Short mmCIF file of C-alpha atoms in Angstrom, two decimals:
data_model
loop_
_atom_site.label_atom_id
_atom_site.label_comp_id
_atom_site.label_asym_id
_atom_site.label_seq_id
_atom_site.Cartn_x
_atom_site.Cartn_y
_atom_site.Cartn_z
CA UNK A 1 50.98 94.86 150.42
CA UNK A 2 48.58 91.93 150.63
CA UNK A 3 49.23 88.71 148.76
CA UNK A 4 47.53 88.68 145.40
CA UNK A 5 47.26 92.44 145.17
CA UNK A 6 48.43 93.89 141.91
CA UNK A 7 51.84 95.48 142.17
CA UNK A 8 53.07 98.25 139.93
CA UNK A 9 56.71 99.24 139.77
CA UNK A 10 57.54 102.75 140.81
CA UNK A 11 58.19 105.32 138.12
CA UNK A 12 61.91 105.57 137.43
CA UNK A 13 63.48 108.80 136.32
CA UNK A 14 65.71 108.34 133.30
CA UNK A 15 68.82 110.53 133.26
CA UNK A 16 68.83 113.09 130.43
CA UNK A 17 70.79 112.06 127.38
CA UNK A 18 72.68 114.23 124.94
CA UNK A 19 71.33 114.26 121.40
CA UNK A 20 73.38 111.96 119.21
CA UNK A 21 75.57 113.52 116.55
CA UNK A 22 74.73 112.48 113.00
CA UNK A 23 77.02 109.66 111.82
CA UNK A 24 79.99 110.87 109.81
CA UNK A 25 80.02 109.97 106.13
CA UNK A 26 83.67 110.72 105.41
CA UNK A 27 84.06 107.22 103.96
CA UNK A 28 81.81 108.21 101.02
CA UNK A 29 84.11 111.03 99.88
CA UNK A 30 86.42 109.03 97.58
CA UNK A 31 85.14 110.92 94.53
CA UNK A 32 85.99 114.30 96.05
CA UNK A 33 89.38 113.09 97.29
CA UNK A 34 90.20 111.76 93.81
CA UNK A 35 89.60 115.22 92.35
CA UNK A 36 91.76 116.80 95.07
CA UNK A 37 94.57 114.38 94.17
CA UNK A 38 94.20 114.93 90.44
CA UNK A 39 95.01 118.65 90.73
CA UNK A 40 97.65 118.59 93.48
CA UNK A 41 100.70 118.74 91.17
CA UNK A 42 99.48 121.94 89.51
CA UNK A 43 98.13 123.57 92.66
CA UNK A 44 99.63 125.79 95.38
CA UNK A 45 99.91 122.64 97.50
CA UNK A 46 102.77 121.28 95.34
CA UNK A 47 105.08 124.20 96.06
CA UNK A 48 104.04 124.24 99.71
CA UNK A 49 104.87 120.55 100.08
CA UNK A 50 108.29 121.12 98.50
CA UNK A 51 108.88 124.04 100.88
CA UNK A 52 108.08 121.74 103.81
CA UNK A 53 110.55 119.14 102.53
CA UNK A 54 108.00 116.59 101.28
CA UNK A 55 109.22 114.83 98.14
CA UNK A 56 106.92 114.06 95.17
CA UNK A 57 107.34 110.35 95.96
CA UNK A 58 106.08 110.80 99.52
CA UNK A 59 103.21 113.03 98.41
CA UNK A 60 102.04 110.42 95.91
CA UNK A 61 102.48 107.42 98.24
CA UNK A 62 100.28 109.10 100.85
CA UNK A 63 97.77 110.31 98.26
CA UNK A 64 97.98 113.98 99.21
CA UNK A 65 95.56 116.31 97.48
CA UNK A 66 94.66 119.98 97.23
CA UNK A 67 91.46 121.35 98.74
CA UNK A 68 89.31 122.69 95.88
CA UNK A 69 86.75 125.31 97.02
CA UNK A 70 83.87 123.63 95.16
CA UNK A 71 84.71 120.13 93.87
CA UNK A 72 82.79 118.93 90.82
CA UNK A 73 81.15 115.92 92.46
CA UNK A 74 77.75 114.26 92.51
CA UNK A 75 74.91 115.48 94.78
CA UNK A 76 75.30 112.33 96.90
CA UNK A 77 78.91 113.24 97.66
CA UNK A 78 77.96 116.82 98.54
CA UNK A 79 75.30 115.45 100.88
CA UNK A 80 77.86 113.19 102.58
CA UNK A 81 80.26 116.12 102.96
CA UNK A 82 77.52 118.29 104.46
CA UNK A 83 76.63 115.56 106.93
CA UNK A 84 80.29 115.44 107.96
CA UNK A 85 80.23 119.25 108.42
CA UNK A 86 82.79 119.82 105.68
CA UNK A 87 80.75 122.31 103.64
CA UNK A 88 79.89 125.93 104.48
CA UNK A 89 76.45 127.41 103.95
CA UNK A 90 77.69 129.13 100.76
CA UNK A 91 78.72 125.75 99.30
CA UNK A 92 82.47 126.23 99.86
CA UNK A 93 84.27 123.23 101.30
CA UNK A 94 86.20 123.78 104.53
CA UNK A 95 89.27 122.05 103.13
CA UNK A 96 89.71 124.95 100.69
CA UNK A 97 93.31 126.01 100.11
CA UNK A 98 94.87 123.18 102.08
CA UNK A 99 96.87 119.98 101.75
CA UNK A 100 94.30 117.19 102.02
CA UNK A 101 95.12 113.82 103.57
CA UNK A 102 92.62 110.95 103.62
CA UNK A 103 93.22 108.07 106.04
CA UNK A 104 93.16 105.38 104.78
CA UNK A 105 93.49 106.54 101.16
CA UNK A 106 90.44 104.52 100.03
CA UNK A 107 87.14 104.73 101.94
CA UNK A 108 88.72 107.01 104.57
CA UNK A 109 87.50 107.18 108.14
CA UNK A 110 89.36 110.45 108.76
CA UNK A 111 90.03 113.52 106.62
CA UNK A 112 92.78 115.91 107.69
CA UNK A 113 93.64 119.24 106.05
CA UNK A 114 96.69 121.39 106.69
CA UNK A 115 95.87 124.91 105.57
CA UNK A 116 98.34 126.62 103.25
CA UNK A 117 99.13 130.18 104.44
CA UNK A 118 96.89 132.79 102.82
CA UNK A 119 99.80 134.62 101.24
CA UNK A 120 100.75 131.49 99.27
CA UNK A 121 97.30 131.17 97.68
CA UNK A 122 95.91 133.03 94.65
CA UNK A 123 93.77 135.96 95.76
CA UNK A 124 90.21 135.04 96.63
CA UNK A 125 90.88 131.30 96.94
CA UNK A 126 89.55 131.08 100.48
CA UNK A 127 86.45 133.01 101.52
CA UNK A 128 86.92 132.27 105.23
CA UNK A 129 89.68 132.42 107.81
CA UNK A 130 90.55 129.04 109.37
CA UNK A 131 90.47 128.96 113.16
CA UNK A 132 93.63 126.82 113.24
CA UNK A 133 96.27 125.76 110.73
CA UNK A 134 94.68 122.32 110.45
CA UNK A 135 91.26 120.68 110.71
CA UNK A 136 89.97 117.12 110.93
CA UNK A 137 86.73 115.33 110.14
CA UNK A 138 85.75 111.73 110.89
CA UNK A 139 86.26 109.26 113.71
CA UNK A 140 89.79 108.73 115.04
CA UNK A 141 89.89 105.16 116.30
CA UNK A 142 93.53 104.39 115.43
CA UNK A 143 96.70 106.36 114.72
CA UNK A 144 96.68 107.96 111.29
CA UNK A 145 99.06 106.28 108.89
CA UNK A 146 98.53 102.86 110.46
CA UNK A 147 97.10 101.61 107.14
CA UNK A 148 100.77 101.17 106.13
CA UNK A 149 101.39 98.60 108.88
CA UNK A 150 102.02 95.15 107.41
CA UNK A 151 102.83 91.68 108.81
CA UNK A 152 106.57 92.43 108.70
CA UNK A 153 106.27 95.67 110.71
CA UNK A 154 108.28 95.57 113.93
CA UNK A 155 108.74 99.23 114.88
CA UNK A 156 106.11 101.99 114.93
CA UNK A 157 107.35 105.58 115.19
CA UNK A 158 104.65 107.82 116.64
CA UNK A 159 104.40 111.59 116.10
CA UNK A 160 101.86 114.34 116.73
CA UNK A 161 101.30 115.91 113.31
CA UNK A 162 100.83 115.19 109.62
CA UNK A 163 104.08 116.73 108.37
CA UNK A 164 106.03 115.10 111.20
CA UNK A 165 104.73 111.75 109.94
CA UNK A 166 105.38 112.51 106.26
CA UNK A 167 108.99 113.56 106.81
CA UNK A 168 109.61 110.61 109.14
CA UNK A 169 108.12 108.19 106.60
CA UNK A 170 110.32 109.77 103.95
CA UNK A 171 113.40 109.16 106.09
CA UNK A 172 112.35 105.55 106.73
CA UNK A 173 112.09 105.04 102.96
CA UNK A 174 115.50 106.62 102.36
CA UNK A 175 116.98 104.18 104.87
CA UNK A 176 115.32 101.22 103.14
CA UNK A 177 113.34 100.36 106.28
CA UNK A 178 109.78 100.39 104.87
CA UNK A 179 109.36 96.65 105.46
CA UNK A 180 109.87 96.76 109.23
CA UNK A 181 109.25 100.38 110.32
CA UNK A 182 106.15 102.57 109.94
CA UNK A 183 105.44 106.17 110.96
CA UNK A 184 102.02 107.16 112.35
CA UNK A 185 100.58 110.26 113.98
CA UNK A 186 97.96 111.09 116.60
CA UNK A 187 96.68 114.30 115.00
CA UNK A 188 97.55 116.52 117.92
CA UNK A 189 98.78 116.39 121.47
CA UNK A 190 95.52 114.99 122.87
CA UNK A 191 94.86 111.57 121.28
CA UNK A 192 91.24 110.42 121.13
CA UNK A 193 90.21 107.84 123.74
CA UNK A 194 89.76 105.06 121.17
CA UNK A 195 93.16 105.85 119.70
CA UNK A 196 94.80 105.51 123.12
CA UNK A 197 93.02 102.19 123.48
CA UNK A 198 94.52 101.07 120.16
CA UNK A 199 98.04 101.62 121.52
CA UNK A 200 97.30 99.59 124.64
CA UNK A 201 95.87 96.73 122.57
CA UNK A 202 98.71 96.42 120.03
CA UNK A 203 101.72 95.13 121.94
CA UNK A 204 103.15 93.25 118.95
CA UNK A 205 105.22 96.32 118.03
CA UNK A 206 107.98 98.29 119.68
CA UNK A 207 107.17 101.98 119.79
CA UNK A 208 109.39 105.02 119.36
CA UNK A 209 107.95 108.45 120.19
CA UNK A 210 109.21 111.69 118.61
CA UNK A 211 107.73 114.54 120.65
CA UNK A 212 107.26 118.23 119.94
CA UNK A 213 109.52 120.55 122.01
CA UNK A 214 106.86 122.05 124.29
CA UNK A 215 104.87 121.28 127.42
CA UNK A 216 102.08 119.70 125.37
CA UNK A 217 104.67 117.42 123.78
CA UNK A 218 105.84 116.24 127.20
CA UNK A 219 102.27 115.50 128.26
CA UNK A 220 101.66 113.68 124.97
CA UNK A 221 104.75 111.54 125.58
CA UNK A 222 103.64 110.67 129.12
CA UNK A 223 100.11 109.79 127.97
CA UNK A 224 101.20 107.49 125.15
CA UNK A 225 103.96 105.88 127.21
CA UNK A 226 101.38 104.98 129.85
CA UNK A 227 98.99 103.51 127.26
CA UNK A 228 101.69 101.50 125.50
CA UNK A 229 103.25 100.15 128.69
CA UNK A 230 99.80 99.20 130.00
CA UNK A 231 99.50 96.87 127.02
CA UNK A 232 102.91 95.33 127.66
CA UNK A 233 104.82 96.74 124.68
CA UNK A 234 108.23 98.40 124.73
CA UNK A 235 108.46 102.15 124.18
CA UNK A 236 111.18 104.78 124.12
CA UNK A 237 110.88 108.52 123.52
CA UNK A 238 113.09 111.12 121.86
CA UNK A 239 112.95 114.90 121.85
CA UNK A 240 114.63 116.51 118.81
CA UNK A 241 117.52 118.90 119.52
CA UNK A 242 117.50 122.71 119.49
CA UNK A 243 113.77 122.96 120.26
CA UNK A 244 112.94 121.84 116.72
CA UNK A 245 109.81 120.01 115.70
CA UNK A 246 110.51 116.42 114.53
CA UNK A 247 110.06 117.20 110.83
CA UNK A 248 112.42 120.19 111.00
CA UNK A 249 115.04 118.22 112.94
CA UNK A 250 114.95 115.26 110.55
CA UNK A 251 115.35 117.54 107.54
CA UNK A 252 118.42 119.04 109.25
CA UNK A 253 119.97 115.59 109.63
CA UNK A 254 118.81 114.43 113.08
CA UNK A 255 117.92 110.76 113.53
CA UNK A 256 118.24 108.55 116.65
CA UNK A 257 121.14 106.14 116.33
CA UNK A 258 119.09 103.18 117.61
CA UNK A 259 117.00 103.37 114.44
#
């Protein structure tokens, strides 16, 4: 190319990008969650919680609610729920017939529902069959239950599921350890990438893992141990006896002596 001649950059080929998902609006659902909480004590969820060993105190502290098929909420709230893919085309909410947990309780970033078995619901409550026994909406950037961490917290007990966390938190309260020990959960055996990052960035706590008694539980333990140790924090792991899930084992009297 001669000096002074105009130069044009070559045409670059941009790699294809995936269409962005619409932003979740779970944080706008306080009105709907309030209604779910207001009916929980006279709903099928109350008996189900008692059957699972969750005390009324624990249920109220964690703001548990009952999934109403069609909450009486404003159009703006329905729009937010639709944007978060929580509403079916017939207007029925996908949390129907389940124990509802919002994390944190006010302006939640995550909504988690544990479906109550069909046979424990009044006939016709749920017009669809859930694919799994639980479902989640929102963005998981930190372990669920971490809103209870306070400046005096020293130990964080980590579990996989909602009821594991609730029963563990209940035990912590019974032992009078609320000030220094908190239970959290990862919402399954495959923690989200940002959640794993949270564990590696918070080395001010000591971590105790209670795993489920299966291969997925072992992989979950290995994954979290790696993340926590990468951040420089101490971690130890326990597997409940007799192939029991953590909540079942704790209700039967199991509890690590170091705690």
